[in-house]
Short mmCIF file of C-alpha atoms in Angstrom, two decimals:
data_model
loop_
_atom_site.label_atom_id
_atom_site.label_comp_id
_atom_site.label_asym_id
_atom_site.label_seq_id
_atom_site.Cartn_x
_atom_site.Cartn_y
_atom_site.Cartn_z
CA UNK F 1 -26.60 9.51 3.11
CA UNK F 2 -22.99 10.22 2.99
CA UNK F 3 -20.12 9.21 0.74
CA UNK F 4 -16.96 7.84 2.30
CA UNK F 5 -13.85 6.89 0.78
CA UNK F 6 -11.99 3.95 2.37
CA UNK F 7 -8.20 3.77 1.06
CA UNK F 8 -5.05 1.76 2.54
CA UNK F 9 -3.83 3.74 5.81
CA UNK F 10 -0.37 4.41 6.19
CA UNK F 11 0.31 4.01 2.59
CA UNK F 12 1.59 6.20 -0.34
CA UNK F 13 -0.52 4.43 -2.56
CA UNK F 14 -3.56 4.44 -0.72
CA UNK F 15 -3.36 7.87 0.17
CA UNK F 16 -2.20 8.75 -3.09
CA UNK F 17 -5.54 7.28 -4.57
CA UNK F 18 -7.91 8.98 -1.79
CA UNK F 19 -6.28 11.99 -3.27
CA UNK F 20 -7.30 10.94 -6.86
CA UNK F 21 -11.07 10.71 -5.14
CA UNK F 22 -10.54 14.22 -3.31
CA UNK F 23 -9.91 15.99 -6.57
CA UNK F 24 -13.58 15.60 -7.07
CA UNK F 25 -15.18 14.60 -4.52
CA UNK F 26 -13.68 17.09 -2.32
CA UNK F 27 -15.27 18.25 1.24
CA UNK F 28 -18.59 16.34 0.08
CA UNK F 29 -16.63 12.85 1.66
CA UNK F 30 -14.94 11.30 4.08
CA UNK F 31 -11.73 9.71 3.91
CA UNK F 32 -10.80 6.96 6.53
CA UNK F 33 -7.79 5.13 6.19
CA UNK F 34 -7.96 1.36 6.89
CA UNK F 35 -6.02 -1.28 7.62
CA UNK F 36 -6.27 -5.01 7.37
CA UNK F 37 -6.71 -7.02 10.19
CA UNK F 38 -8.95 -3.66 12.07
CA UNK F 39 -12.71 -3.83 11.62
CA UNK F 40 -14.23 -2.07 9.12
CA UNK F 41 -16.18 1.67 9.75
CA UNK F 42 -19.45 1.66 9.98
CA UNK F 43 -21.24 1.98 6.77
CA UNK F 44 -25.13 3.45 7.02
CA UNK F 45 -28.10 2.97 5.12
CA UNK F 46 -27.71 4.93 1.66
CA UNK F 47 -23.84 5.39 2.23
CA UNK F 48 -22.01 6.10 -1.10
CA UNK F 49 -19.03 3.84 -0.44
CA UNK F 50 -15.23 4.05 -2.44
CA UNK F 51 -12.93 1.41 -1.62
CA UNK F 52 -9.11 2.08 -3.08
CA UNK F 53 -5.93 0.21 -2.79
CA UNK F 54 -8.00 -2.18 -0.35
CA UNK F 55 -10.80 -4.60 0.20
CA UNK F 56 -12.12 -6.45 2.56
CA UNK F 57 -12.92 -10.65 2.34
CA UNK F 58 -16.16 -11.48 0.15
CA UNK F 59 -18.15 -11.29 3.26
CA UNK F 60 -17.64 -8.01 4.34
CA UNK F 61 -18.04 -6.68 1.00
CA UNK F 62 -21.10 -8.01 0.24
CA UNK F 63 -22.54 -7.02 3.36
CA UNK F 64 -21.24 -3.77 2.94
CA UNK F 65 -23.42 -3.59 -0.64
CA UNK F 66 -26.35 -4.70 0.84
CA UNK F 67 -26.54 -1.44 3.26
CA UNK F 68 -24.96 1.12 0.38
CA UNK F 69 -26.75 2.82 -2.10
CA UNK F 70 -23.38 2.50 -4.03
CA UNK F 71 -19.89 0.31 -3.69
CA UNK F 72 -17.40 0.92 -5.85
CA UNK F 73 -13.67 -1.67 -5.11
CA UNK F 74 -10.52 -0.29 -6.85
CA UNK F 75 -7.43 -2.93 -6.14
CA UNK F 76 -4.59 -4.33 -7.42
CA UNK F 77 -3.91 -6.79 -4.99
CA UNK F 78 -3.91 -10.53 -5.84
CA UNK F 79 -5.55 -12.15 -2.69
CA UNK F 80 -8.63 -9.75 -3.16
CA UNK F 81 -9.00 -10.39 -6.28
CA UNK F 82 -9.25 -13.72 -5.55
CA UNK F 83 -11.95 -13.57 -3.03
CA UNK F 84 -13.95 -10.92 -4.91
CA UNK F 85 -13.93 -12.60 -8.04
CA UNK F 86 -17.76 -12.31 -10.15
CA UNK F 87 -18.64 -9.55 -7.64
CA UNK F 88 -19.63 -6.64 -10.20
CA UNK F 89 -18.81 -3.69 -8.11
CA UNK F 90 -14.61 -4.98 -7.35
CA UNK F 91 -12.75 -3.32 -10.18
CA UNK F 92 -8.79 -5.21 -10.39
CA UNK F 93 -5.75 -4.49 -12.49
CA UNK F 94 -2.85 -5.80 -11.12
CA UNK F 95 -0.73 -4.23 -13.95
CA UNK F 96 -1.79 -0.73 -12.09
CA UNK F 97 -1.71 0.48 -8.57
CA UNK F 98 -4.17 1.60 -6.95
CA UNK F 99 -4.02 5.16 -7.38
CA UNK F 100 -3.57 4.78 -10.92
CA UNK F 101 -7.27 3.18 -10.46
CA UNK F 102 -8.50 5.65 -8.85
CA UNK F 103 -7.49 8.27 -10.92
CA UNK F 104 -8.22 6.78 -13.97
CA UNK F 105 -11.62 6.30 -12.73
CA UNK F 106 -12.33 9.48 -11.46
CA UNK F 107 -10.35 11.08 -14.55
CA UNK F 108 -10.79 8.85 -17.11
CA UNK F 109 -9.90 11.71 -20.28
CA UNK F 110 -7.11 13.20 -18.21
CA UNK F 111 -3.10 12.12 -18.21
CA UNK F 112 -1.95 10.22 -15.07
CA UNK F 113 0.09 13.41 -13.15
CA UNK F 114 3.74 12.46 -12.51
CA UNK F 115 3.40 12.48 -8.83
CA UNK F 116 0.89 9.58 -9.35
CA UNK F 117 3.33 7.54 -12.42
CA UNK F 118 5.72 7.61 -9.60
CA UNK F 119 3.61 6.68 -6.43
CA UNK F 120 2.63 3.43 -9.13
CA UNK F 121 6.43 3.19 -9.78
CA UNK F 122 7.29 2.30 -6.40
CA UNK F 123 4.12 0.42 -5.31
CA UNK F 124 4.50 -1.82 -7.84
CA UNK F 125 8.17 -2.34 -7.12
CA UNK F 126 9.45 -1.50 -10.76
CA UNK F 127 11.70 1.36 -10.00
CA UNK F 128 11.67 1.97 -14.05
CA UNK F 129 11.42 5.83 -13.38
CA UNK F 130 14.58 8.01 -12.92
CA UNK F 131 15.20 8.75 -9.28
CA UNK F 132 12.14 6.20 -7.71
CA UNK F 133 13.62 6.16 -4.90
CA UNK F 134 14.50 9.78 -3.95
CA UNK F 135 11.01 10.56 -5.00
CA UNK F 136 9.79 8.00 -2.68
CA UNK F 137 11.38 9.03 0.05
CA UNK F 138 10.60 12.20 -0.61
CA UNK F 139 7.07 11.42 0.03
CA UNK F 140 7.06 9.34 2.81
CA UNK F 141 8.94 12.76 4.31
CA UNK F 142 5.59 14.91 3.83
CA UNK F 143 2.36 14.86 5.98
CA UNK F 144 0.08 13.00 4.10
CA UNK F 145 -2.45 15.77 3.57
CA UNK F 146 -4.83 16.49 0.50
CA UNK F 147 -3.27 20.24 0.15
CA UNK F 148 -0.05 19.03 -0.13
CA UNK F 149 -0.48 16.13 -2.91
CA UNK F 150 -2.19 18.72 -4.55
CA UNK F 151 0.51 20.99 -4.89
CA UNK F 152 3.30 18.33 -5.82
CA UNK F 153 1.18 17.00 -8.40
CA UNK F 154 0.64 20.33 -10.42
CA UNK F 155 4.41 21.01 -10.52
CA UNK F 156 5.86 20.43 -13.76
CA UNK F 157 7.66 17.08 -14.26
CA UNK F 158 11.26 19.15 -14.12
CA UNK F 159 10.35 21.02 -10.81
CA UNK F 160 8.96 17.89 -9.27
CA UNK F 161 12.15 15.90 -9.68
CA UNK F 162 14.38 18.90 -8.70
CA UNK F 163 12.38 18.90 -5.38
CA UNK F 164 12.87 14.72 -5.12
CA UNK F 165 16.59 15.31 -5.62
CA UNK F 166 17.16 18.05 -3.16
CA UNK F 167 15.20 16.46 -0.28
CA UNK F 168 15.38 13.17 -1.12
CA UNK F 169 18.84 12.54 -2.24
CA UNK F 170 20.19 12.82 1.33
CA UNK F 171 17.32 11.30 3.23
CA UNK F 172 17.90 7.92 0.91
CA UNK F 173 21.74 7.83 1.76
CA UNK F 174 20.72 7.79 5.79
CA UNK F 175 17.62 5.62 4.58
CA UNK F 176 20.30 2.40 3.33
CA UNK F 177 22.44 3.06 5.88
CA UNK F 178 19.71 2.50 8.60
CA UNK F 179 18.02 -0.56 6.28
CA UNK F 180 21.70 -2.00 6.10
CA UNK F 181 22.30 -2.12 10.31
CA UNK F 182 18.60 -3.18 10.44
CA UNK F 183 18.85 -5.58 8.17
CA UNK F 184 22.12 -7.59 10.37
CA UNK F 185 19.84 -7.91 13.25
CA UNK F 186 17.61 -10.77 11.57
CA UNK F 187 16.87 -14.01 12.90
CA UNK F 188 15.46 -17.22 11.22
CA UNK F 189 12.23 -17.88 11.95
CA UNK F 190 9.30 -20.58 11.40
CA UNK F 191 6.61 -18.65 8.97
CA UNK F 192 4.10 -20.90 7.17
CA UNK F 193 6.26 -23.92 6.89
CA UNK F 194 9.50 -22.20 5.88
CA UNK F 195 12.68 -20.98 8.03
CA UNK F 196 13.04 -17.53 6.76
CA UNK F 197 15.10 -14.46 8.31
CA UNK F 198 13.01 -12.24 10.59
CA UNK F 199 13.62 -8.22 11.80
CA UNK F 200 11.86 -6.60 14.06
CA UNK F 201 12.02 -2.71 13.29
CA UNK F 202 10.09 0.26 14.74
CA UNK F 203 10.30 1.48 11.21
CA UNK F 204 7.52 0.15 9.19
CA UNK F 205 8.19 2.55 6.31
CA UNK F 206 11.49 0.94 5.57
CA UNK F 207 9.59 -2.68 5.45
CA UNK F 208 9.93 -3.51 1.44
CA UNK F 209 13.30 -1.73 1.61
CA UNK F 210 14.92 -4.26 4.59
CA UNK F 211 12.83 -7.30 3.12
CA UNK F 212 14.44 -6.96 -0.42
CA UNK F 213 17.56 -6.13 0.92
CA UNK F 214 17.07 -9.74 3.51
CA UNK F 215 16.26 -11.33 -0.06
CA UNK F 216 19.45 -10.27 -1.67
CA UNK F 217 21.86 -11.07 1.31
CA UNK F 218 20.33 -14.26 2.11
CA UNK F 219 19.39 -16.22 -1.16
CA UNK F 220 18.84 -19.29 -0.29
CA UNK F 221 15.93 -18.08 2.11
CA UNK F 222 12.18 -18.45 0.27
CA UNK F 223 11.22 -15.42 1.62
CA UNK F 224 11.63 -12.36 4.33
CA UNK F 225 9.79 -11.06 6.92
CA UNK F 226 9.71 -7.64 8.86
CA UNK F 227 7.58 -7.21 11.70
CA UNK F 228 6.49 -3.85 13.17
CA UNK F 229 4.25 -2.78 15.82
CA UNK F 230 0.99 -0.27 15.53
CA UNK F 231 0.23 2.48 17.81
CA UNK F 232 -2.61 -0.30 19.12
CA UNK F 233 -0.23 -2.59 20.20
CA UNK F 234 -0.85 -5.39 16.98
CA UNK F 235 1.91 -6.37 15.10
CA UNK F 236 2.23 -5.95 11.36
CA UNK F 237 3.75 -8.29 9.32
CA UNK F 238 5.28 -7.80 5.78
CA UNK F 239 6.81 -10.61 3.85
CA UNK F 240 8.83 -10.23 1.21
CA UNK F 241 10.34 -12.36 -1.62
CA UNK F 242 12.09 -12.23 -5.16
CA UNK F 243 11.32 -14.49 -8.44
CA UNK F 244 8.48 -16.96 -8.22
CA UNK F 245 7.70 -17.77 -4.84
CA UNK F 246 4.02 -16.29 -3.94
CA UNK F 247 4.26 -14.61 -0.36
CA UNK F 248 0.44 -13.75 -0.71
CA UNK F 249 -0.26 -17.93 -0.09
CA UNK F 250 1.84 -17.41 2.95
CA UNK F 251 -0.10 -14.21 4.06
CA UNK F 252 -3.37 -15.81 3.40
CA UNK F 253 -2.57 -18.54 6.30
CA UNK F 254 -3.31 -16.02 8.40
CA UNK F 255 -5.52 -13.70 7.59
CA UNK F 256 -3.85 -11.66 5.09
CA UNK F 257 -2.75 -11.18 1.41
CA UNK F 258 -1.13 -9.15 -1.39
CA UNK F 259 0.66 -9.65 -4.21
CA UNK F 260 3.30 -12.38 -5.36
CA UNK F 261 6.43 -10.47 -3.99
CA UNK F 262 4.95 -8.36 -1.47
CA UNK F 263 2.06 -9.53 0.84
CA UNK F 264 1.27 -9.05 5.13
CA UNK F 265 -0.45 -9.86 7.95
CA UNK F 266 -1.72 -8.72 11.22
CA UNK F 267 -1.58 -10.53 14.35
CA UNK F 268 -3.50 -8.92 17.23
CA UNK F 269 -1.57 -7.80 20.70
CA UNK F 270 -1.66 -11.01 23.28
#
């Protein structure tokens, strides 16, 4: 029997809340990072199984809990909750992220660190913290590796923002300048049903970043859509919109989902 901890790959949240598992479970799992549209790992007989920031449709979940000897879903995203709804092992909050869920679970008596209020800043696309965006970027400028979430989320809340400023204040200037000449490269498009602008960009980290900025320029477009391609060859879709119109409905069409303003999709290499 083993316990493995499937979280959102390529993520700050995801990884953020496989962190929040780490800090207890430690060594004793393993942490595979997954991504919609990719089948799931292999679970065994007995397996202890964590799934944060992520889910997979009702299907695969319940057969998932018929082979573990535990399943535990932390989300936030709309279009999961959706399909998992009655299932008593999916936990949802879609006021939270998903490393807020996981470290409230696995900490339930302790204060959420700032490295994690942050992470949940972003994710959920509030930006009410000071400097969001430098921490951010910041970040997404680290390995994503156990030791080193560790060690930003001991530092006090005035040493963590001093290192957010110093490294991130310059790498978020660059950052808009390179969303900005990105961004005039669109083309309208036919998603779902609706003409929308479209950018290719062999930066998937700057997806939500181009999308809102798309969204701003172009406001009389529903939604916008950035498309990046995986080491595999499949290309990722993110779709992004402002106000009231639900970009997880459009995600679900094929094959994927989200939340209201943010939601994506995979589409496999021809």
């Amino acid at each position: 029997m083993e316990t493995k901890v499937l979280y959102h790959n390529g993520c700050n949240d995801g990884f953020s809340a496989a962190y929040c598992a780490w800090t207890v479970l430690g060594d004793t799992a393993e942490y595979i990072g997954v991504s919609y549209g990719e089948e799931p790992p292999t679970i065994n007989d007995g397996d202890r199984v964590y799934v944060v920031d992520f889910s997979y449709s009702r299907q695969v979940m319940l057969a998932m809990a018929k082979i573990a000897s535990e399943i535990v879903v932390l989300d936030h995203h709309k279009t999961a909750q959706e399909a998992l709804l009655g299932l008593s092992f999916a936990n949802f909050n879609m006021n939270k992220s998903g490393a807020v869920l996981a470290w409230e679970y696995w900490h339930p008596d302790e204060p959420v660190p700032t490295l994690i209020q942050y992470v949940q800043d972003r994710d959920l696309w509030k930006k009410e913290l000071t400097i969001s965006d430098e921490v951010y970027v910041t970040l997404r400028s680290f390995k994503m590796d156990f030791q080193v979430w560790d060690a930003l989320a001991k530092l006090s809340y005035d040493d963590f923002l001093f290192i957010a400023r110093t490294i991130g204040t310059p790498i978020l200037q660059k950052r808009q300048q390179d969303v900005e000449a990105i961004a005039t490269t669109y083309t309208w498009t036919e998603i779902g049903g609706y003409k929308v602008p479209t950018v290719h960009t062999s930066k998937p980290t700057y997806t939500s970043d181009i999308g809102n900025y798309l969204c701003k320029l172009l406001p009389e477009a529903p939604f916008s859509a950035i498309a990046s391609d995986d080491e595999d060859g499949n290309t990722r879709w993110g779709l992004r919109s402002i106000g009231n119109f639900d970009v997880s409905e459009i995600a679900k069409q094929y094959g994927g989902g989200g939340h209201r303003n943010a939601a994506g999709f995979a589409q496999a290499k021809a």
